[in-house]
Each structure stands twice: as structure tokens, then as C-alpha cells.
Short mmCIF file of N, CA and C in Angstrom, two decimals:
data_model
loop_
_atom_site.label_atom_id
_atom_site.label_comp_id
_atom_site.label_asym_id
_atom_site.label_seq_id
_atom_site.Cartn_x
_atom_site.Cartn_y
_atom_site.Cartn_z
N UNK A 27 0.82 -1.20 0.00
CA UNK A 27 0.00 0.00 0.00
C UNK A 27 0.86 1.26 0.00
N UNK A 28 2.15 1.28 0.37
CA UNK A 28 2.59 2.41 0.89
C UNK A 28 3.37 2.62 -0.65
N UNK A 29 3.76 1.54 -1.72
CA UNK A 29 3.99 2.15 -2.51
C UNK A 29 3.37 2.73 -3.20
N UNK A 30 2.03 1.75 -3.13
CA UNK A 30 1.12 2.81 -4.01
C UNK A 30 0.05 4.35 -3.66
N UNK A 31 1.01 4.78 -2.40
CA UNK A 31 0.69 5.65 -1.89
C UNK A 31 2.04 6.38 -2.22
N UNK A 32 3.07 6.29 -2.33
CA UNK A 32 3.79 7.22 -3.23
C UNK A 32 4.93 6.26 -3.89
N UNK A 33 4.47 6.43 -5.29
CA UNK A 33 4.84 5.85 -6.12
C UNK A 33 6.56 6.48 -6.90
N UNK A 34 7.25 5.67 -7.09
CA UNK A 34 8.43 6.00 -7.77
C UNK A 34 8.22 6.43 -9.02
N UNK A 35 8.63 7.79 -9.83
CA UNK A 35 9.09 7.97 -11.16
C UNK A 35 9.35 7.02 -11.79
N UNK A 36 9.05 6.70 -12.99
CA UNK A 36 9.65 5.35 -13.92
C UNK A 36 9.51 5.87 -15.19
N UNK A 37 10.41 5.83 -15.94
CA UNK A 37 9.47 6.56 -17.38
C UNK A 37 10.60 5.41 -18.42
N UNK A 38 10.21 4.01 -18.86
CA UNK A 38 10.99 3.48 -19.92
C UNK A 38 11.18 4.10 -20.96
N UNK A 39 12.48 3.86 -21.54
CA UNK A 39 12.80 4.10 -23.08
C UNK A 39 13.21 3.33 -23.42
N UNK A 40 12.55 3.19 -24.32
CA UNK A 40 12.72 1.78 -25.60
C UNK A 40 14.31 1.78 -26.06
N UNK A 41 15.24 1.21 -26.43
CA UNK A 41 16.59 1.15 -27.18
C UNK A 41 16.45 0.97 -28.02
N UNK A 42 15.30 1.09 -28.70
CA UNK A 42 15.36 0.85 -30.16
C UNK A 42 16.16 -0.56 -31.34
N UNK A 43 16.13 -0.49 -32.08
CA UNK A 43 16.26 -1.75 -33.20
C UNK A 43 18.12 -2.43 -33.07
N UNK A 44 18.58 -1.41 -32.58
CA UNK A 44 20.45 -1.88 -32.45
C UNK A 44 20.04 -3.02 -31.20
N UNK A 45 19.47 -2.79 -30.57
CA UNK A 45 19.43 -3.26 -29.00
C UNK A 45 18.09 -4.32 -29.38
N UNK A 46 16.96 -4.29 -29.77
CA UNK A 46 15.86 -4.82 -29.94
C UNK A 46 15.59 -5.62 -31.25
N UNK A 47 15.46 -6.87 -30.92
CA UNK A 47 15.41 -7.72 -31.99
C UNK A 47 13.74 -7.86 -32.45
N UNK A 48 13.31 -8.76 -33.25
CA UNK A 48 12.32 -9.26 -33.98
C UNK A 48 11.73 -10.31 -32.86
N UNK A 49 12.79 -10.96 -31.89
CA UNK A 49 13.01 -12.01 -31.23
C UNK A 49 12.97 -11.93 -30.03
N UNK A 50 12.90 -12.69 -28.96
CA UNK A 50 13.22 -12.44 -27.60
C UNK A 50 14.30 -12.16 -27.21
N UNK A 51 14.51 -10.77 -26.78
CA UNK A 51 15.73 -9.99 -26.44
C UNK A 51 15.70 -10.22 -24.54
N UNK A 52 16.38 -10.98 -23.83
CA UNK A 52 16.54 -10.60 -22.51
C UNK A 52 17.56 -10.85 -21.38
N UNK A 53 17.65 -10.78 -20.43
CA UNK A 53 18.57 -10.98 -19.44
C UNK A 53 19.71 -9.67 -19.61
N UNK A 54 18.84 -8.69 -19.96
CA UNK A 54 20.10 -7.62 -19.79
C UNK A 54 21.07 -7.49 -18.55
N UNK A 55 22.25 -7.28 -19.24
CA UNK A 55 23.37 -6.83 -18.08
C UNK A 55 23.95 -5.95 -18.55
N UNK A 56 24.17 -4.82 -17.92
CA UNK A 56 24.76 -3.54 -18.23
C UNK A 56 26.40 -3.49 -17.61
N UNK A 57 27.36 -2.76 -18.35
CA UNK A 57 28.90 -2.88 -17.81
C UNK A 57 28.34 -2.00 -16.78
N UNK A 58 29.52 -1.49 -15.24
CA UNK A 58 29.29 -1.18 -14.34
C UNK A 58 29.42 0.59 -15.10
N UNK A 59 30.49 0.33 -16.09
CA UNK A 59 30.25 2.11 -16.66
C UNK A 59 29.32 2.59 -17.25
N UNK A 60 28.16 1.44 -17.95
CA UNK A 60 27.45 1.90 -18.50
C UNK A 60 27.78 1.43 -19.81
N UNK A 61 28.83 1.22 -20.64
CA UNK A 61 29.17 1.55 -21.99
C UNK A 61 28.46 0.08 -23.05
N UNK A 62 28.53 -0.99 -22.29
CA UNK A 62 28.49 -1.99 -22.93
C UNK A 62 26.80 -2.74 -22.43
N UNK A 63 25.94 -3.36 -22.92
CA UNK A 63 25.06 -3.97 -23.00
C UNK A 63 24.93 -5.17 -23.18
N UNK A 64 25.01 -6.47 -22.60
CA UNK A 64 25.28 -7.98 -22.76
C UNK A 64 23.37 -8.37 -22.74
N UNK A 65 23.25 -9.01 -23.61
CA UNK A 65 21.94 -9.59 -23.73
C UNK A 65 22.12 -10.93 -23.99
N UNK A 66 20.97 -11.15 -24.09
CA UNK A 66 20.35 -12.80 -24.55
C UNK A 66 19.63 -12.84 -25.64
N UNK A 67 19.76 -13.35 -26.67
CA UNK A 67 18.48 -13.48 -27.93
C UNK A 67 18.14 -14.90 -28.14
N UNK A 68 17.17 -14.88 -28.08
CA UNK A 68 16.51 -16.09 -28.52
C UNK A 68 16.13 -16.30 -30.36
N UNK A 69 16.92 -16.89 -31.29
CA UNK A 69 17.40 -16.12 -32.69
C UNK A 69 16.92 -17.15 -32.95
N UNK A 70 16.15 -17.55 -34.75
CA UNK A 70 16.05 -18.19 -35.63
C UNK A 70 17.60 -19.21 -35.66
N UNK A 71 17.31 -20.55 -36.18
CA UNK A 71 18.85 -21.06 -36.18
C UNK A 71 18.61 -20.54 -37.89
N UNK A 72 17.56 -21.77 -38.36
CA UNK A 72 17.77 -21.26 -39.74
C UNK A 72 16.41 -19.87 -39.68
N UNK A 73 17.19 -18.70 -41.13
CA UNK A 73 15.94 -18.03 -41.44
C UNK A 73 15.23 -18.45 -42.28
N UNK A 74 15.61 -19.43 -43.23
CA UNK A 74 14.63 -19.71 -44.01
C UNK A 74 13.45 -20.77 -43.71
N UNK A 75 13.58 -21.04 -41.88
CA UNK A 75 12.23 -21.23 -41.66
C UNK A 75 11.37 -20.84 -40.79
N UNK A 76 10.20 -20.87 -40.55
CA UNK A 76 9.28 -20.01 -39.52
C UNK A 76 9.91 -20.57 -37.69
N UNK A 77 10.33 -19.14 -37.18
CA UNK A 77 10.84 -19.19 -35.87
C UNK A 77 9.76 -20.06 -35.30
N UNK A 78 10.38 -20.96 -34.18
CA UNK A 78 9.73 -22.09 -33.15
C UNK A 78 10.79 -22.70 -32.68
N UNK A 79 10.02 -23.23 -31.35
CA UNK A 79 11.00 -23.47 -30.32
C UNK A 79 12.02 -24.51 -30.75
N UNK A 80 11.84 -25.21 -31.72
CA UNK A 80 12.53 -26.47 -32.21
C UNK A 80 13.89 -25.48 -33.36
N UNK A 81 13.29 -24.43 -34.27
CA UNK A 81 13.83 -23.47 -34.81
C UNK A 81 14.76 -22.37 -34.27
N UNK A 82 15.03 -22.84 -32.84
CA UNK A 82 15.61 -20.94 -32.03
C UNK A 82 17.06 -21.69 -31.02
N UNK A 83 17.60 -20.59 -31.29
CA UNK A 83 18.60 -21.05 -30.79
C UNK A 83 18.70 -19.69 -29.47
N UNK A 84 19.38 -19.71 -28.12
CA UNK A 84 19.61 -18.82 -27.30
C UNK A 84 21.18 -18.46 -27.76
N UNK A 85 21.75 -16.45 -27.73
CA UNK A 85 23.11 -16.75 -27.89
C UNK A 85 23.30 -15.23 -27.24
N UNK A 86 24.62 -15.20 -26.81
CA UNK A 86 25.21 -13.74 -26.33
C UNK A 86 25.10 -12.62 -27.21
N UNK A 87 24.77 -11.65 -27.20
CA UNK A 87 25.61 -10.41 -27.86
C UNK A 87 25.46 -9.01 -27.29
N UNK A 88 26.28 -8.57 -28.05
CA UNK A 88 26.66 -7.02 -26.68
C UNK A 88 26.79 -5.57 -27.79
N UNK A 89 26.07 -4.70 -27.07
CA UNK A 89 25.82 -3.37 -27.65
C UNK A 89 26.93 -2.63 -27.35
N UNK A 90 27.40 -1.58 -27.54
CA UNK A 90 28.09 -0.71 -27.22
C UNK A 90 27.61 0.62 -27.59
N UNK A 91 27.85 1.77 -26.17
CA UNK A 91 27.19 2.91 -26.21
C UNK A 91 28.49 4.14 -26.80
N UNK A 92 27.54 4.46 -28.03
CA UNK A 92 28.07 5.63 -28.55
C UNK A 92 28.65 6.95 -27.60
N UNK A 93 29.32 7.83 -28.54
CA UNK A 93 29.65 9.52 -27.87
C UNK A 93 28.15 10.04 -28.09
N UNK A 94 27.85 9.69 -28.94
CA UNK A 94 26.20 10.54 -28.94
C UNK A 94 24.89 10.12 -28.23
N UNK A 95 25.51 8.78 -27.39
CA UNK A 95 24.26 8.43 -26.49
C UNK A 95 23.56 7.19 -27.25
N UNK A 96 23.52 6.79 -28.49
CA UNK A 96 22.72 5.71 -29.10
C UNK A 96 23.97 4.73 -29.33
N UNK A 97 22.96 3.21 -29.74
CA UNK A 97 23.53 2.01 -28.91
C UNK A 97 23.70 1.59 -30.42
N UNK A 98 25.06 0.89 -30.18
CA UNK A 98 25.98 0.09 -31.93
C UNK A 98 24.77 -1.04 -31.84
N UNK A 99 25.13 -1.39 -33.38
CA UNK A 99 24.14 -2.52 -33.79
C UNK A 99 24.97 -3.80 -32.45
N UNK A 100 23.77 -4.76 -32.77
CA UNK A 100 24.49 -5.80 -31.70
C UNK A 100 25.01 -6.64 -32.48
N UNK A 101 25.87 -7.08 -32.10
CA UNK A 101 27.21 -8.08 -32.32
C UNK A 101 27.25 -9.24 -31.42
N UNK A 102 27.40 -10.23 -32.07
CA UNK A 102 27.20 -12.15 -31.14
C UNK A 102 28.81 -12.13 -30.63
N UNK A 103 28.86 -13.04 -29.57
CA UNK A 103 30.32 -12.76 -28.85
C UNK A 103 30.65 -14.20 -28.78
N UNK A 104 31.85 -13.74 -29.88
CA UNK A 104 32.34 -15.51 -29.84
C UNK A 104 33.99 -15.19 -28.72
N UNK A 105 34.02 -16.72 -28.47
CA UNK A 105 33.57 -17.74 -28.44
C UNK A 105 32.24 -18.11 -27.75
N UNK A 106 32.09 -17.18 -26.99
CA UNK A 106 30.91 -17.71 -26.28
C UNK A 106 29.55 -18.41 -26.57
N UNK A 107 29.37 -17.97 -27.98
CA UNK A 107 28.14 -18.23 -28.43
C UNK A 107 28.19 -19.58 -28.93
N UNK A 108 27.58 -21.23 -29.36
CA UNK A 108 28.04 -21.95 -29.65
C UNK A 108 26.44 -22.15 -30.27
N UNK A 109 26.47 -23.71 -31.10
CA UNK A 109 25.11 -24.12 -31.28
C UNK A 109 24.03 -24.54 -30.45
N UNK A 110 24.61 -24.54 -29.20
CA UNK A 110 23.63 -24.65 -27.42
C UNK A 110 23.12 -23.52 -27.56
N UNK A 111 21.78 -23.57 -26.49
CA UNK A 111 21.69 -22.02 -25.91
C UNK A 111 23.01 -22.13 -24.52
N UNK A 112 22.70 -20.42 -24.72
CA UNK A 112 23.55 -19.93 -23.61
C UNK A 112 22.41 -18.42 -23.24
N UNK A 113 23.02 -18.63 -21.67
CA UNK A 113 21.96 -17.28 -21.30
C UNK A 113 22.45 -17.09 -20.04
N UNK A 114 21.93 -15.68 -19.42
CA UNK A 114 21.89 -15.16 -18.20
C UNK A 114 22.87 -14.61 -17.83
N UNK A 115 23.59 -13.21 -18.13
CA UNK A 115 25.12 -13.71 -18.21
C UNK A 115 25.28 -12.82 -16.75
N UNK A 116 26.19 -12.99 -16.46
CA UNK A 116 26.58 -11.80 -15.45
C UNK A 116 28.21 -11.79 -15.17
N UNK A 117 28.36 -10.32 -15.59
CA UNK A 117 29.55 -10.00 -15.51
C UNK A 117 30.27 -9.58 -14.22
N UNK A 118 32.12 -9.73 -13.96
CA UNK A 118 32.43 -9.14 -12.76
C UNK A 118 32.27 -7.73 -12.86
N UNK A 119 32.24 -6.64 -12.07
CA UNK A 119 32.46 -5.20 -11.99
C UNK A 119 33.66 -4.59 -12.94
N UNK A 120 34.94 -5.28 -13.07
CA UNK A 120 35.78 -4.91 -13.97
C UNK A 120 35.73 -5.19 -15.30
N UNK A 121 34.62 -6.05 -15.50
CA UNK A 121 34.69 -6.67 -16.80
C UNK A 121 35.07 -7.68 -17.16
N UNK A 122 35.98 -8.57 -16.69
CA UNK A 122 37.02 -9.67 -16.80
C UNK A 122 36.61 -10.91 -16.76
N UNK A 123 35.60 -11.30 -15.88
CA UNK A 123 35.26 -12.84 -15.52
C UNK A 123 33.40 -12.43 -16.20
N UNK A 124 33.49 -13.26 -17.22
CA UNK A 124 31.75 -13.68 -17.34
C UNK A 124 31.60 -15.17 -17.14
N UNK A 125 30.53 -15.28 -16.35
CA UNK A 125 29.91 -16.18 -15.74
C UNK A 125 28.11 -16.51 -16.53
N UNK A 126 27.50 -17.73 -16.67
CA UNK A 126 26.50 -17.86 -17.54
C UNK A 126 26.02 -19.64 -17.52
N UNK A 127 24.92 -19.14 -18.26
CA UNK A 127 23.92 -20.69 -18.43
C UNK A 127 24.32 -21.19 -19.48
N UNK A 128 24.51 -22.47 -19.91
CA UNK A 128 24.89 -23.06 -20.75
C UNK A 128 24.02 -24.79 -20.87
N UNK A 129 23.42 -25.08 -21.52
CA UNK A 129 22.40 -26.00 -21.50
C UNK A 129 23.19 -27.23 -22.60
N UNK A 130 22.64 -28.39 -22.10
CA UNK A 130 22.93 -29.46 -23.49
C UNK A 130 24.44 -29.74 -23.78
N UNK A 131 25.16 -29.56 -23.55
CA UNK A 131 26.86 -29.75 -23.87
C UNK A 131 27.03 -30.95 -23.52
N UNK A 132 27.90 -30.96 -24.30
CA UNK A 132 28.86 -32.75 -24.02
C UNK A 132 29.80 -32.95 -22.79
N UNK A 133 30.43 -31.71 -21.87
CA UNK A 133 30.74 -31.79 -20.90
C UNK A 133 29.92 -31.18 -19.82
N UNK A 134 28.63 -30.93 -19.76
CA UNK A 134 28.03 -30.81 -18.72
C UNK A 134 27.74 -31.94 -18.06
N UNK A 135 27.40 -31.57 -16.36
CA UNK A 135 27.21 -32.11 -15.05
C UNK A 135 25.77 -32.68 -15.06
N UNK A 136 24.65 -31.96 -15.92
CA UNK A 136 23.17 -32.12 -16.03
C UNK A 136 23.18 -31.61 -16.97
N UNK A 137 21.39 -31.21 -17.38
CA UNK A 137 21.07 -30.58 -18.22
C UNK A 137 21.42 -29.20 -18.43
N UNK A 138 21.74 -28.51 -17.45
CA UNK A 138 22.20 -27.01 -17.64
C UNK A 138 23.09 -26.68 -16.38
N UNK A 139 24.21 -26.33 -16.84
CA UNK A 139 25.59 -25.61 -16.14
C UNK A 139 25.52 -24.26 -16.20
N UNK A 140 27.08 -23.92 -14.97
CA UNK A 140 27.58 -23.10 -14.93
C UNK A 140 28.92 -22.81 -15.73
N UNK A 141 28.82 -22.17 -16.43
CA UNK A 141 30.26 -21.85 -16.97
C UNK A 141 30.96 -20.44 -16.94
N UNK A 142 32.24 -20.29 -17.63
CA UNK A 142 32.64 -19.24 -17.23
C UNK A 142 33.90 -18.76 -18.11
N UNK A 143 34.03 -17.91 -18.55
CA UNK A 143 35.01 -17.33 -19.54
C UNK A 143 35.73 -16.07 -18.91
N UNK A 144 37.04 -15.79 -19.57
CA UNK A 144 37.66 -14.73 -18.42
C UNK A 144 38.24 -13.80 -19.98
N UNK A 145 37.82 -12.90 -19.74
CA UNK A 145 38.78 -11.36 -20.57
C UNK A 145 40.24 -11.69 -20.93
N UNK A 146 40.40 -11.61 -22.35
CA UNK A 146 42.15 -11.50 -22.50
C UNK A 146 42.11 -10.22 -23.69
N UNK A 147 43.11 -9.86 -24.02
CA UNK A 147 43.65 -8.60 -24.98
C UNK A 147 42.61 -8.71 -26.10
N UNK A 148 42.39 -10.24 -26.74
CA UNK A 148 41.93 -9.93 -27.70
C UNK A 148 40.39 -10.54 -27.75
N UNK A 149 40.02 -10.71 -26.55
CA UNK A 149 38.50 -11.19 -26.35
C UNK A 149 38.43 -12.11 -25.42
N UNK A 150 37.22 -12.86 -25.70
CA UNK A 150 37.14 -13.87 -24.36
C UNK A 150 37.56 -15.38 -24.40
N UNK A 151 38.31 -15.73 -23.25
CA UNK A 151 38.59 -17.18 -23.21
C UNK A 151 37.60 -18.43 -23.92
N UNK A 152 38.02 -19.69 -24.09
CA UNK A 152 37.17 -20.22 -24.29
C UNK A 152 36.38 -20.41 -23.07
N UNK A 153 35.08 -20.83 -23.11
CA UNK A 153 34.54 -20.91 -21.86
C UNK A 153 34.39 -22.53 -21.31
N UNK A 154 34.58 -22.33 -19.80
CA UNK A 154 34.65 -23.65 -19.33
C UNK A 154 33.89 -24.08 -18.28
N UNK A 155 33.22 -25.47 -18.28
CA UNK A 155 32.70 -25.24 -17.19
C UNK A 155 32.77 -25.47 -15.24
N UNK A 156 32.32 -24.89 -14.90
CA UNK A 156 32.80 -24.18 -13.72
C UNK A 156 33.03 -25.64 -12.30
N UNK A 157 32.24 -26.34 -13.14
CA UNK A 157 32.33 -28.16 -12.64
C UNK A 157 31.49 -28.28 -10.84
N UNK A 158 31.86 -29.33 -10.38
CA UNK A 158 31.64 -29.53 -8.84
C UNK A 158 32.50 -28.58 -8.01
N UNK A 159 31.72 -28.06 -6.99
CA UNK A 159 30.18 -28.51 -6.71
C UNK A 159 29.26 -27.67 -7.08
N UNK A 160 29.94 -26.89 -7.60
CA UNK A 160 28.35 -25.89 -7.97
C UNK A 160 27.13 -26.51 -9.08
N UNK A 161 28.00 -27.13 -10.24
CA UNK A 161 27.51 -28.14 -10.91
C UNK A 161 27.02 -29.11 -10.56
N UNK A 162 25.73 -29.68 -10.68
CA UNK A 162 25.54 -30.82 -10.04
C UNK A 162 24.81 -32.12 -11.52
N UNK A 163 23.80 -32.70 -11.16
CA UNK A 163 23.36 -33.67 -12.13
C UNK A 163 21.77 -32.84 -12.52
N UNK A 164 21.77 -31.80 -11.18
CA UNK A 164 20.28 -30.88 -11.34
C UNK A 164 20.58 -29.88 -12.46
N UNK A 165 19.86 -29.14 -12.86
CA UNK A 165 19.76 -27.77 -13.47
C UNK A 165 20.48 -26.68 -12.51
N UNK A 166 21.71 -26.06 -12.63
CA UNK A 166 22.03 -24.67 -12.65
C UNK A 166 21.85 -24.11 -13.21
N UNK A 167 20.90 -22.68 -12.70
CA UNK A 167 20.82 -21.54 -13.83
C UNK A 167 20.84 -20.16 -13.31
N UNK A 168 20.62 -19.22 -14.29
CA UNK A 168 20.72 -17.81 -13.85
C UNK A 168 22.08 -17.45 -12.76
N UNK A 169 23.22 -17.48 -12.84
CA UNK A 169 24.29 -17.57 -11.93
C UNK A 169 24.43 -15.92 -11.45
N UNK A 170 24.83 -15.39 -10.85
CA UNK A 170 24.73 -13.50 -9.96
C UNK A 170 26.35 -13.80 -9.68
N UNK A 171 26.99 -12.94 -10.37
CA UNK A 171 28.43 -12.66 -9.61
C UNK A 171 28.31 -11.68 -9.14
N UNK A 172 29.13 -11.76 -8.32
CA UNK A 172 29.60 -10.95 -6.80
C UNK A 172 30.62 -9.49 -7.49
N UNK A 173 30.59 -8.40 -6.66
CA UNK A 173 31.10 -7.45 -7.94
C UNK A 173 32.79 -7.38 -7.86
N UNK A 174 33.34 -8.02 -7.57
CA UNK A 174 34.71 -8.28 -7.27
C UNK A 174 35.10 -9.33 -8.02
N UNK A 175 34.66 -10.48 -8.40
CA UNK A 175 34.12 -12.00 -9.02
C UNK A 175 34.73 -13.10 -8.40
N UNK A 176 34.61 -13.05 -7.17
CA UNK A 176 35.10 -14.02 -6.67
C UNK A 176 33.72 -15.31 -5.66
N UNK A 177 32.40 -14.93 -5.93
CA UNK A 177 31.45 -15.41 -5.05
C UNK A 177 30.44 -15.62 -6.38
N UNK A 178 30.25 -16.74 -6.79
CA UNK A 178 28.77 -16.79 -7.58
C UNK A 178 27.23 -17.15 -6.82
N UNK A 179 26.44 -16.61 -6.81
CA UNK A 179 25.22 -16.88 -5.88
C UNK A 179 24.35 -17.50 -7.04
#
């Protein structure tokens, strides 16, 4: 009651078509500066047939914020992206360690892991997964790093 007795300002703005797909765009994570945009898309594998769940693949890609305030087309982030889905990502505070869902692989623990890729000069490690015990034979998902990256919740 009390919020809706005084309610917070909220006013969305859309990001428009660089940032916004045709597709299910989600799990935003924003860099801690602001500059970079890590999403989730849920993408056609092939286009030449009608999107469905059997048809879609989940994969990374990341915006980057202009000098003028509007957001670069999005770009898929290899290695990360593979023919699995992958989702949920969450980055450390410096940028360096991404942490994420990764479903279906030949070295997963269960049906869906934790994995984890680390920043080098010229992009990101391959990603690996993060194993026992956090891994188990259950579903891990949605992983929260800690802003230092040393604690995954």
C-alpha cells in the first residue's frame, strides 16, 4: 500500500532496433560504466524457416554505447556463443570474468551448467565449465556474480 501511496518515477525508453530484436531480447546486463550492453536473444537457427521453439537457438551479444548516447548494432560474442543455448550472463564489476547458463553440452554435469570465460587482450577465453560442486546432475541456472568475481550466488 505504501507504494502505491507514493509511487516512484519510472518513465521506460525503448533502445530501439540496435538493442531490440524481432526475437526475444533478454537478461540484460549492463557494464558497471554503463558503456556496454550484454543480452540474450533467442534467434532463428535457420531463417529460411518459420521461428519455433525447435527453430531458435539462445546466444550472447553485446551493444556498445556511442559519444552521442545511441547504442551500436548488436554483435554475437564468440567464443561464447556456440550451437547450445547460452543465457543469463553476469559480468564481474571490472569486466574480466563472465559467468552464464549453458544447456545441453557434451561436458556438462546435467542438463544445464555453470560456466565461465575470463577477458584476455583480444576477447574472451574459451569458456569452461565451472564443474563440482556448484555443478551438479540438477539444473544450474541464472548464476549473480559478486562485484569483485570471486562469489557466484
Amino acid at each position: 500500500l505504501n507504494l502505491y501511496e507514493h509511487p516512484v518515477p519510472y518513465n521506460p525508453v525503448n533502445l530501439g532496433p540496435n538493442v531490440n530484436s524481432p526475437y526475444d531480447d533478454y537478461w540484460p546486463m549492463l557494464s558497471t560504466n554503463g558503456t556496454r550492453l550484454y543480452t540474450t536473444k533467442n534467434i532463428p537457427i535457420r531463417k529460411d524457416m518459420p521461428f519455433s521453439r525447435k527453430n531458435a537457438n539462445e546466444d550472447f551479444f553485446i551493444n556498445f554505447l556511442s559519444l552521442d548516447s545511441t547504442w551500436s548494432p548488436a554483435q554475437s560474442i564468440a567464443p561464447l556463443n556456440t550451437k547450445t543455448n547460452e543465457g543469463a550472463p553476469s559480468i564481474s564489476a571490472d569486466g574480466q570474468t563472465f559467468v552464464f547458463t549453458a544447456c545441453n553440452r557434451k561436458d556438462g554435469y546435467g542438463k544445464c551448467d555453470i560456466y565461465i570465460a575470463k577477458r584476455q587482450h583480444n576477447g574472451w577465453t574459451k569458456p569452461r565449465n565451472i564443474g563440482s560442486p556448484i555443478n551438479t546432475r540438477n539444473l544450474e541456472r541464472q548464476p549473480s556474480l559478486s562485484p569483485e568475481g570471486k562469489t557466484i550466488y
